[in-house]
Amino acid sequence: VTVGATISGMIGQIAAGLPAGTRVLAPQADFTSLLFPFLAQEARGVTVEVVPVERLAEAIDATTDVVAVSAVQSSTGELAALDDIAAAASHHGAMTVVDATHAIGWLPLDASRFDAVVE
């Protein structure tokens, strides 16, 4: 458990700790505070692949090291399939990072299923 001032700052700490060669999978239209900290690591060998949020769970495979997703997409209000994402990530041994900013307070969310949850 840690406390921080911004989502991007918290995600940035996670992203900066990833080793070179890490493959991150995220929704293509996700909020910049989730995506940009990972994209900033590309110069040192972290790869970010984006897919439509509705295909995120099915895109997780053995080459996925980290799955980063907002529980609720800020631009559309679309809900991420968190149950499917958690199951697929667990099956493939991928770390999960969830931005719960737009979900906390109205969407039931079992944070214990994920490796990192920020709000």
PDB file of C-alpha atoms in Angstrom:
ATOM      1  CA  VAL A   1       0.000   0.000   0.000  1.00  0.00           C
ATOM      2  CA  THR A   2       1.313   3.408  -0.930  1.00  0.00           C
ATOM      3  CA  VAL A   3      -0.048   6.919  -1.265  1.00  0.00           C
ATOM      4  CA  GLY A   4       0.577   9.285  -4.144  1.00  0.00           C
ATOM      5  CA  ALA A   5      -0.700  12.538  -5.583  1.00  0.00           C
ATOM      6  CA  THR A   6      -1.578  11.469  -9.135  1.00  0.00           C
ATOM      7  CA  ILE A   7      -2.492   8.335 -11.053  1.00  0.00           C
ATOM      8  CA  SER A   8       0.290   8.905 -13.576  1.00  0.00           C
ATOM      9  CA  GLY A   9       2.816   9.278 -10.749  1.00  0.00           C
ATOM     10  CA  MET A  10       1.725   6.015  -9.162  1.00  0.00           C
ATOM     11  CA  ILE A  11       1.669   4.158 -12.486  1.00  0.00           C
ATOM     12  CA  GLY A  12       5.012   5.754 -13.328  1.00  0.00           C
ATOM     13  CA  GLN A  13       6.625   4.057 -10.344  1.00  0.00           C
ATOM     14  CA  ILE A  14       5.353   0.682 -11.553  1.00  0.00           C
ATOM     15  CA  ALA A  15       6.400   1.349 -15.150  1.00  0.00           C
ATOM     16  CA  ALA A  16       9.888   2.538 -14.162  1.00  0.00           C
ATOM     17  CA  GLY A  17      10.440  -0.706 -12.269  1.00  0.00           C
ATOM     18  CA  LEU A  18       9.771  -2.945 -15.258  1.00  0.00           C
ATOM     19  CA  PRO A  19      12.801  -4.620 -16.778  1.00  0.00           C
ATOM     20  CA  ALA A  20      13.782  -4.129 -20.411  1.00  0.00           C
ATOM     21  CA  GLY A  21      11.962  -6.586 -22.618  1.00  0.00           C
ATOM     22  CA  THR A  22       8.676  -6.335 -20.718  1.00  0.00           C
ATOM     23  CA  ARG A  23       5.567  -6.466 -22.912  1.00  0.00           C
ATOM     24  CA  VAL A  24       2.635  -4.367 -21.672  1.00  0.00           C
ATOM     25  CA  LEU A  25      -0.863  -4.845 -23.072  1.00  0.00           C
ATOM     26  CA  ALA A  26      -3.453  -2.070 -22.685  1.00  0.00           C
ATOM     27  CA  PRO A  27      -6.630  -0.727 -24.283  1.00  0.00           C
ATOM     28  CA  GLN A  28      -5.944   1.619 -27.187  1.00  0.00           C
ATOM     29  CA  ALA A  29      -8.226   4.428 -26.040  1.00  0.00           C
ATOM     30  CA  ASP A  30      -7.321   4.295 -22.361  1.00  0.00           C
ATOM     31  CA  PHE A  31      -6.651   7.433 -20.365  1.00  0.00           C
ATOM     32  CA  THR A  32      -3.199   8.989 -20.757  1.00  0.00           C
ATOM     33  CA  SER A  33      -2.419   8.734 -17.039  1.00  0.00           C
ATOM     34  CA  LEU A  34      -2.439   4.948 -17.454  1.00  0.00           C
ATOM     35  CA  LEU A  35      -0.800   4.643 -20.886  1.00  0.00           C
ATOM     36  CA  PHE A  36       1.872   7.350 -20.929  1.00  0.00           C
ATOM     37  CA  PRO A  37       3.948   6.074 -17.980  1.00  0.00           C
ATOM     38  CA  PHE A  38       4.391   2.758 -19.803  1.00  0.00           C
ATOM     39  CA  LEU A  39       4.982   4.429 -23.185  1.00  0.00           C
ATOM     40  CA  ALA A  40       7.719   6.541 -21.570  1.00  0.00           C
ATOM     41  CA  GLN A  41       9.636   3.305 -20.921  1.00  0.00           C
ATOM     42  CA  GLU A  42       9.796   2.242 -24.580  1.00  0.00           C
ATOM     43  CA  ALA A  43      13.222   3.854 -25.054  1.00  0.00           C
ATOM     44  CA  ARG A  44      14.672   1.355 -22.591  1.00  0.00           C
ATOM     45  CA  GLY A  45      13.041  -1.711 -24.097  1.00  0.00           C
ATOM     46  CA  VAL A  46       9.519  -1.893 -22.651  1.00  0.00           C
ATOM     47  CA  THR A  47       6.999  -2.649 -25.414  1.00  0.00           C
ATOM     48  CA  VAL A  48       3.419  -1.394 -25.242  1.00  0.00           C
ATOM     49  CA  GLU A  49       0.761  -3.028 -27.391  1.00  0.00           C
ATOM     50  CA  VAL A  50      -2.747  -1.598 -27.506  1.00  0.00           C
ATOM     51  CA  VAL A  51      -5.966  -3.344 -28.514  1.00  0.00           C
ATOM     52  CA  PRO A  52      -9.649  -2.393 -28.264  1.00  0.00           C
ATOM     53  CA  VAL A  53     -10.835  -2.713 -24.655  1.00  0.00           C
ATOM     54  CA  GLU A  54     -13.433  -5.305 -25.640  1.00  0.00           C
ATOM     55  CA  ARG A  55     -10.636  -7.573 -26.935  1.00  0.00           C
ATOM     56  CA  LEU A  56      -8.195  -7.076 -24.073  1.00  0.00           C
ATOM     57  CA  ALA A  57      -8.830 -10.366 -22.251  1.00  0.00           C
ATOM     58  CA  GLU A  58      -8.560 -12.455 -25.423  1.00  0.00           C
ATOM     59  CA  ALA A  59      -5.327 -10.669 -26.427  1.00  0.00           C
ATOM     60  CA  ILE A  60      -3.529 -11.748 -23.241  1.00  0.00           C
ATOM     61  CA  ASP A  61      -1.163 -14.601 -24.035  1.00  0.00           C
ATOM     62  CA  ALA A  62       2.116 -16.158 -22.931  1.00  0.00           C
ATOM     63  CA  THR A  63       4.067 -13.145 -24.247  1.00  0.00           C
ATOM     64  CA  THR A  64       2.137 -10.686 -22.056  1.00  0.00           C
ATOM     65  CA  ASP A  65       4.014  -9.554 -18.953  1.00  0.00           C
ATOM     66  CA  VAL A  66       1.745  -6.735 -17.756  1.00  0.00           C
ATOM     67  CA  VAL A  67      -1.904  -5.906 -18.423  1.00  0.00           C
ATOM     68  CA  ALA A  68      -2.802  -2.278 -17.705  1.00  0.00           C
ATOM     69  CA  VAL A  69      -6.438  -1.180 -17.852  1.00  0.00           C
ATOM     70  CA  SER A  70      -8.882   1.334 -16.461  1.00  0.00           C
ATOM     71  CA  ALA A  71     -11.847  -0.381 -14.855  1.00  0.00           C
ATOM     72  CA  VAL A  72     -14.077   2.188 -16.559  1.00  0.00           C
ATOM     73  CA  GLN A  73     -12.994   3.899 -19.751  1.00  0.00           C
ATOM     74  CA  SER A  74     -13.110   7.634 -19.066  1.00  0.00           C
ATOM     75  CA  SER A  75     -13.936   8.640 -22.648  1.00  0.00           C
ATOM     76  CA  THR A  76     -16.849   6.241 -23.177  1.00  0.00           C
ATOM     77  CA  GLY A  77     -17.907   4.882 -19.788  1.00  0.00           C
ATOM     78  CA  GLU A  78     -17.325   1.351 -21.110  1.00  0.00           C
ATOM     79  CA  LEU A  79     -16.602  -1.210 -18.406  1.00  0.00           C
ATOM     80  CA  ALA A  80     -13.549  -3.406 -18.777  1.00  0.00           C
ATOM     81  CA  ALA A  81     -14.247  -7.137 -18.477  1.00  0.00           C
ATOM     82  CA  LEU A  82     -12.242  -7.320 -15.245  1.00  0.00           C
ATOM     83  CA  ASP A  83     -13.229 -10.922 -14.441  1.00  0.00           C
ATOM     84  CA  ASP A  84     -12.058 -12.122 -17.852  1.00  0.00           C
ATOM     85  CA  ILE A  85      -8.918  -9.966 -17.739  1.00  0.00           C
ATOM     86  CA  ALA A  86      -7.979 -11.235 -14.269  1.00  0.00           C
ATOM     87  CA  ALA A  87      -8.533 -14.863 -15.299  1.00  0.00           C
ATOM     88  CA  ALA A  88      -6.526 -14.564 -18.527  1.00  0.00           C
ATOM     89  CA  ALA A  89      -3.690 -12.687 -16.824  1.00  0.00           C
ATOM     90  CA  SER A  90      -3.529 -15.244 -14.040  1.00  0.00           C
ATOM     91  CA  HIS A  91      -3.528 -18.113 -16.546  1.00  0.00           C
ATOM     92  CA  HIS A  92      -0.556 -16.582 -18.394  1.00  0.00           C
ATOM     93  CA  GLY A  93       1.294 -15.266 -15.342  1.00  0.00           C
ATOM     94  CA  ALA A  94       0.885 -11.611 -16.304  1.00  0.00           C
ATOM     95  CA  MET A  95       0.886  -8.790 -13.781  1.00  0.00           C
ATOM     96  CA  THR A  96      -2.307  -6.698 -13.638  1.00  0.00           C
ATOM     97  CA  VAL A  97      -2.445  -2.936 -13.124  1.00  0.00           C
ATOM     98  CA  VAL A  98      -5.927  -1.403 -12.781  1.00  0.00           C
ATOM     99  CA  ASP A  99      -6.821   2.279 -12.688  1.00  0.00           C
ATOM    100  CA  ALA A 100      -9.996   2.344 -10.578  1.00  0.00           C
ATOM    101  CA  THR A 101     -10.463   6.124 -10.601  1.00  0.00           C
ATOM    102  CA  HIS A 102     -13.778   6.119 -12.445  1.00  0.00           C
ATOM    103  CA  ALA A 103     -15.056   2.960 -10.737  1.00  0.00           C
ATOM    104  CA  ILE A 104     -14.550   3.423  -7.011  1.00  0.00           C
ATOM    105  CA  GLY A 105     -17.716   4.481  -5.288  1.00  0.00           C
ATOM    106  CA  TRP A 106     -20.239   2.868  -7.616  1.00  0.00           C
ATOM    107  CA  LEU A 107     -18.772  -0.255  -9.232  1.00  0.00           C
ATOM    108  CA  PRO A 108     -18.166  -3.263  -6.969  1.00  0.00           C
ATOM    109  CA  LEU A 109     -14.448  -3.962  -7.322  1.00  0.00           C
ATOM    110  CA  ASP A 110     -12.488  -6.719  -5.607  1.00  0.00           C
ATOM    111  CA  ALA A 111      -9.047  -5.130  -5.690  1.00  0.00           C
ATOM    112  CA  SER A 112      -7.418  -8.252  -4.242  1.00  0.00           C
ATOM    113  CA  ARG A 113      -7.626  -9.929  -7.679  1.00  0.00           C
ATOM    114  CA  PHE A 114      -5.075  -7.532  -9.162  1.00  0.00           C
ATOM    115  CA  ASP A 115      -1.394  -6.854  -8.554  1.00  0.00           C
ATOM    116  CA  ALA A 116      -1.782  -3.070  -8.421  1.00  0.00           C
ATOM    117  CA  VAL A 117      -4.893  -0.934  -8.152  1.00  0.00           C
ATOM    118  CA  VAL A 118      -4.660   2.855  -8.209  1.00  0.00           C
ATOM    119  CA  GLU A 119      -7.377   5.402  -7.569  1.00  0.00           C
TER     120      GLU A 119
END
